[in-house]
Tab-separated table of C-alpha atoms in Angstrom:
chain	number	residue	atom	x	y	z
A	1	MET	CA	192.716	-107.001	-26.151
A	2	ALA	CA	193.922	-109.046	-23.175
A	3	VAL	CA	196.874	-107.828	-21.115
A	4	ILE	CA	198.483	-110.500	-18.937
A	5	ASN	CA	200.711	-109.343	-16.083
A	6	MET	CA	203.747	-111.571	-15.812
A	7	SER	CA	205.406	-112.526	-12.565
A	8	LYS	CA	209.091	-113.241	-12.067
A	9	ASN	CA	210.204	-116.522	-13.698
A	10	GLN	CA	206.822	-117.022	-15.375
A	11	LYS	CA	206.931	-118.669	-18.810
A	12	VAL	CA	204.447	-118.034	-21.612
A	13	SER	CA	204.107	-119.596	-25.036
A	14	MET	CA	204.564	-117.239	-27.964
A	15	SER	CA	201.433	-118.431	-29.730
A	16	LYS	CA	198.285	-116.834	-31.093
A	17	ASP	CA	194.760	-117.439	-29.835
A	18	ASP	CA	194.302	-120.146	-32.474
A	19	GLY	CA	197.415	-121.961	-31.252
A	20	SER	CA	199.678	-121.061	-34.164
A	21	SER	CA	203.106	-119.583	-33.473
A	22	ILE	CA	203.687	-115.844	-33.344
A	23	LYS	CA	206.010	-114.975	-36.208
A	24	LYS	CA	207.169	-111.534	-35.064
A	25	VAL	CA	207.619	-111.004	-31.323
A	26	PHE	CA	207.574	-107.390	-30.133
A	27	ILE	CA	209.625	-106.740	-26.979
A	28	GLY	CA	209.376	-103.128	-25.851
A	29	THR	CA	210.503	-101.144	-22.819
A	30	ASN	CA	209.320	-97.826	-21.468
A	31	TRP	CA	209.868	-95.742	-18.380
A	32	ASP	CA	209.324	-92.275	-16.931
A	33	MET	CA	212.080	-90.209	-15.374
A	34	ASN	CA	211.232	-89.123	-11.841
A	35	ARG	CA	210.883	-85.409	-11.259
A	36	TYR	CA	213.674	-85.312	-8.684
A	37	ALA	CA	216.098	-87.664	-10.404
A	38	GLY	CA	218.853	-85.053	-10.670
A	39	GLU	CA	220.269	-82.978	-13.483
A	40	ALA	CA	221.831	-85.711	-15.614
A	41	ASP	CA	219.650	-87.570	-18.115
A	42	ILE	CA	219.063	-91.228	-17.333
A	43	ASP	CA	220.047	-93.256	-20.380
A	44	PHE	CA	218.384	-96.679	-20.379
A	45	ASP	CA	219.777	-99.159	-22.895
A	46	ILE	CA	218.280	-102.437	-24.052
A	47	HIS	CA	220.689	-105.262	-24.921
A	48	GLY	CA	220.168	-108.681	-26.466
A	49	PHE	CA	222.505	-111.644	-25.932
A	50	LEU	CA	222.334	-114.673	-28.229
A	51	THR	CA	223.254	-117.917	-26.454
A	52	ASN	CA	222.662	-121.642	-26.405
A	53	GLY	CA	221.639	-121.636	-22.772
A	54	ASP	CA	225.291	-121.636	-21.671
A	55	ARG	CA	225.530	-117.830	-21.322
A	56	LYS	CA	228.638	-117.817	-23.517
A	57	CYS	CA	228.701	-115.130	-26.203
A	58	THR	CA	231.099	-113.992	-28.893
A	59	TYR	CA	231.610	-110.287	-29.540
A	60	PRO	CA	230.074	-108.718	-31.554
A	61	THR	CA	227.986	-111.366	-33.327
A	62	ASP	CA	226.132	-112.538	-30.207
A	63	LEU	CA	225.464	-109.072	-28.771
A	64	VAL	CA	222.805	-106.683	-30.042
A	65	ASN	CA	222.816	-103.138	-28.720
A	66	TYR	CA	223.435	-99.496	-29.686
A	67	ASN	CA	227.125	-100.269	-30.249
A	68	THR	CA	226.876	-103.360	-32.461
A	69	PHE	CA	223.635	-103.305	-34.397
A	70	THR	CA	223.523	-103.062	-38.173
A	71	PRO	CA	220.465	-104.370	-40.073
A	72	SER	CA	222.562	-106.469	-42.444
A	73	ALA	CA	224.224	-108.340	-39.572
A	74	TYR	CA	220.915	-109.176	-37.881
A	75	PRO	CA	218.340	-109.908	-40.623
A	76	TRP	CA	216.048	-111.529	-38.051
A	77	LEU	CA	215.792	-108.439	-35.880
A	78	GLU	CA	214.504	-104.870	-35.873
A	79	PHE	CA	216.031	-102.626	-33.204
A	80	SER	CA	214.892	-99.184	-32.078
A	81	GLY	CA	218.361	-97.781	-31.652
A	82	ASP	CA	219.544	-95.724	-28.700
A	83	ASN	CA	217.038	-93.479	-26.916
A	84	ARG	CA	219.292	-91.571	-24.536
A	85	THR	CA	216.680	-89.635	-22.572
A	86	GLY	CA	213.361	-91.469	-22.807
A	87	ASP	CA	212.239	-88.756	-25.231
A	88	ASP	CA	208.908	-89.601	-26.848
A	89	GLY	CA	210.321	-88.315	-30.129
A	90	MET	CA	212.334	-91.536	-30.372
A	91	GLY	CA	211.262	-95.149	-30.179
A	92	MET	CA	207.837	-96.070	-31.562
A	93	MET	CA	204.113	-96.126	-30.913
A	94	PHE	CA	202.681	-99.617	-30.642
A	95	ASN	CA	199.018	-100.260	-29.881
A	96	GLY	CA	198.560	-96.742	-28.562
A	97	LYS	CA	201.580	-96.780	-26.246
A	98	HIS	CA	205.001	-95.235	-26.685
A	99	PHE	CA	208.022	-97.500	-26.265
A	100	ASP	CA	211.429	-95.943	-25.688
A	101	GLU	CA	213.486	-98.890	-26.945
A	102	TYR	CA	212.421	-102.182	-28.468
A	103	PHE	CA	213.307	-105.353	-30.345
A	104	ILE	CA	211.115	-107.030	-32.959
A	105	VAL	CA	212.236	-110.635	-33.414
A	106	ASP	CA	211.307	-112.490	-36.617
A	107	THR	CA	211.232	-116.039	-35.251
A	108	SER	CA	211.151	-117.533	-38.770
A	109	LYS	CA	214.626	-116.084	-39.370
A	110	PHE	CA	216.070	-116.664	-35.893
A	111	PRO	CA	219.648	-118.020	-36.071
A	112	ALA	CA	219.563	-121.798	-36.418
A	113	ASP	CA	222.696	-122.233	-34.321
A	114	LYS	CA	221.304	-120.354	-31.292
A	115	SER	CA	218.567	-121.357	-28.877
A	116	GLU	CA	217.723	-118.205	-26.974
A	117	PHE	CA	217.793	-114.420	-26.933
A	118	ASN	CA	218.362	-112.800	-23.529
A	119	ILE	CA	216.950	-109.280	-23.173
A	120	CYS	CA	218.598	-106.990	-20.626
A	121	LEU	CA	218.283	-103.378	-19.522
A	122	THR	CA	221.030	-101.131	-18.181
A	123	ILE	CA	221.601	-97.496	-17.257
A	124	TYR	CA	224.518	-96.071	-19.212
A	125	ARG	CA	227.437	-95.250	-16.875
A	126	ALA	CA	225.171	-95.758	-13.901
A	127	VAL	CA	228.023	-96.391	-11.462
A	128	GLN	CA	229.902	-93.261	-12.513
A	129	ARG	CA	226.764	-91.101	-12.439
A	130	LEU	CA	225.413	-92.632	-9.203
A	131	GLN	CA	222.159	-93.582	-10.932
A	132	ASN	CA	219.799	-96.471	-10.325
A	133	PHE	CA	216.318	-97.621	-11.287
A	134	GLY	CA	214.885	-95.825	-8.266
A	135	MET	CA	215.245	-92.621	-10.300
A	136	VAL	CA	212.593	-93.743	-12.789
A	137	SER	CA	208.998	-94.861	-12.467
A	138	ASN	CA	206.584	-97.016	-14.446
A	139	ALA	CA	209.425	-99.128	-15.839
A	140	ARG	CA	207.985	-102.092	-17.660
A	141	MET	CA	208.516	-104.535	-20.496
A	142	THR	CA	205.791	-105.527	-22.955
A	143	ILE	CA	205.771	-108.629	-25.150
A	144	ALA	CA	203.235	-108.922	-27.969
A	145	ASP	CA	202.478	-110.200	-31.449
A	146	TYR	CA	203.819	-107.425	-33.669
A	147	ASP	CA	201.494	-108.390	-36.515
A	148	ASN	CA	198.442	-108.336	-34.221
A	149	PRO	CA	198.946	-105.475	-31.749
A	150	THR	CA	195.367	-105.623	-30.447
A	151	GLY	CA	195.699	-109.287	-29.489
A	152	THR	CA	197.063	-110.688	-26.249
A	153	SER	CA	200.085	-108.935	-24.750
A	154	TRP	CA	202.179	-109.697	-21.694
A	155	GLU	CA	203.565	-107.061	-19.330
A	156	PHE	CA	206.359	-107.385	-16.793
A	157	ASP	CA	206.271	-104.515	-14.281
A	158	LEU	CA	209.791	-104.074	-12.944
A	159	SER	CA	208.776	-101.669	-10.202
A	160	GLU	CA	206.819	-104.416	-8.429
A	161	ASP	CA	210.132	-105.849	-7.188
A	162	GLU	CA	211.079	-103.997	-4.006
A	163	LYS	CA	214.771	-104.493	-4.812
A	164	PHE	CA	214.444	-102.918	-8.265
A	165	GLU	CA	215.014	-99.325	-7.156
A	166	ASN	CA	218.544	-100.143	-5.934
A	167	LEU	CA	219.629	-101.800	-9.201
A	168	ASN	CA	221.172	-100.347	-12.351
A	169	ALA	CA	221.194	-103.408	-14.627
A	170	VAL	CA	218.635	-106.187	-14.988
A	171	GLU	CA	217.987	-109.278	-17.056
A	172	LEU	CA	214.413	-108.708	-18.209
A	173	GLY	CA	213.766	-112.107	-19.732
A	174	ARG	CA	214.626	-114.584	-22.420
A	175	LEU	CA	212.977	-115.651	-25.656
A	176	TYR	CA	213.861	-119.270	-26.304
A	177	LYS	CA	213.096	-122.098	-28.701
A	178	TYR	CA	210.559	-124.632	-27.474
A	179	GLY	CA	209.419	-127.430	-29.749
A	180	ASP	CA	208.398	-125.925	-33.072
A	181	GLY	CA	207.914	-122.465	-31.569
A	182	PHE	CA	209.164	-120.128	-28.871
A	183	LYS	CA	208.464	-119.301	-25.247
A	184	PHE	CA	209.280	-116.229	-23.195
A	185	GLN	CA	210.390	-116.290	-19.577
A	186	ALA	CA	210.351	-113.188	-17.374
A	187	LEU	CA	213.501	-113.085	-15.231
A	188	GLY	CA	214.051	-109.826	-13.373
A	189	SER	CA	217.569	-110.767	-12.224
A	190	GLY	CA	219.279	-107.570	-11.091
A	191	TYR	CA	222.771	-106.143	-10.633
A	192	VAL	CA	224.204	-103.159	-8.774
A	193	GLY	CA	227.446	-102.950	-10.775
A	194	GLY	CA	225.908	-101.661	-13.990
A	195	MET	CA	226.827	-102.908	-17.447
A	196	THR	CA	230.200	-104.197	-16.271
A	197	GLU	CA	228.693	-106.743	-13.891
A	198	LEU	CA	225.882	-107.718	-16.244
A	199	PHE	CA	228.185	-108.300	-19.201
A	200	LYS	CA	230.469	-110.533	-17.110
A	201	ASN	CA	227.611	-113.034	-16.929
A	202	PHE	CA	227.741	-113.410	-20.703
A	203	GLY	CA	231.507	-113.699	-20.968
A	204	PHE	CA	232.383	-110.065	-21.703
A	205	ASP	CA	234.883	-107.904	-19.837
A	206	ILE	CA	234.035	-104.243	-20.419
A	207	ASP	CA	234.967	-100.893	-18.935
A	208	GLU	CA	232.416	-98.114	-19.364
A	209	GLY	CA	234.998	-95.482	-18.528
A	210	ARG	CA	234.129	-92.106	-17.048
A	211	ASP	CA	232.193	-89.016	-18.149
């Protein structure tokens, strides 16, 4: 198995070693809560935004997260659901590693009227709870061929960015159509205003409220 470490803005083709397209793309996230992170659990959430490159989305059809997902509405996608604490009892094991939250994208069923799927990570009510990514360690995203877990995988280590520890929302990357297949681009674009600021970039005005 080859593991390729991705750098910010790097693009990789979602293709197998023989050059054929990967049908099911696994996109998983995992993290460890630091020992001295405080009493409150840190609730990471993965979100997916469907766009045509214009960053304009319609609620709820173009947003996939713990609040909107139902299997019947997204037949091209498998979603882990909400892991509120990073508990290993939730999520899934994939190629010997535990992933707290994940998407599995069936590219053969990807919506014909959309060109890309933006994957983002937030901390639930981070602003209200005074939480940021500095309270976790080993935060990373893994992209792989779901049908061939021992093949090539790509990892994007978020902690390598010195600014990461001050953020509480980040655009991890985007899966987008390219020719007859797909590519993935690592982004690592961060925000300090939590979900509210992130969602503004996709046309949503939200208020997380208070605990």
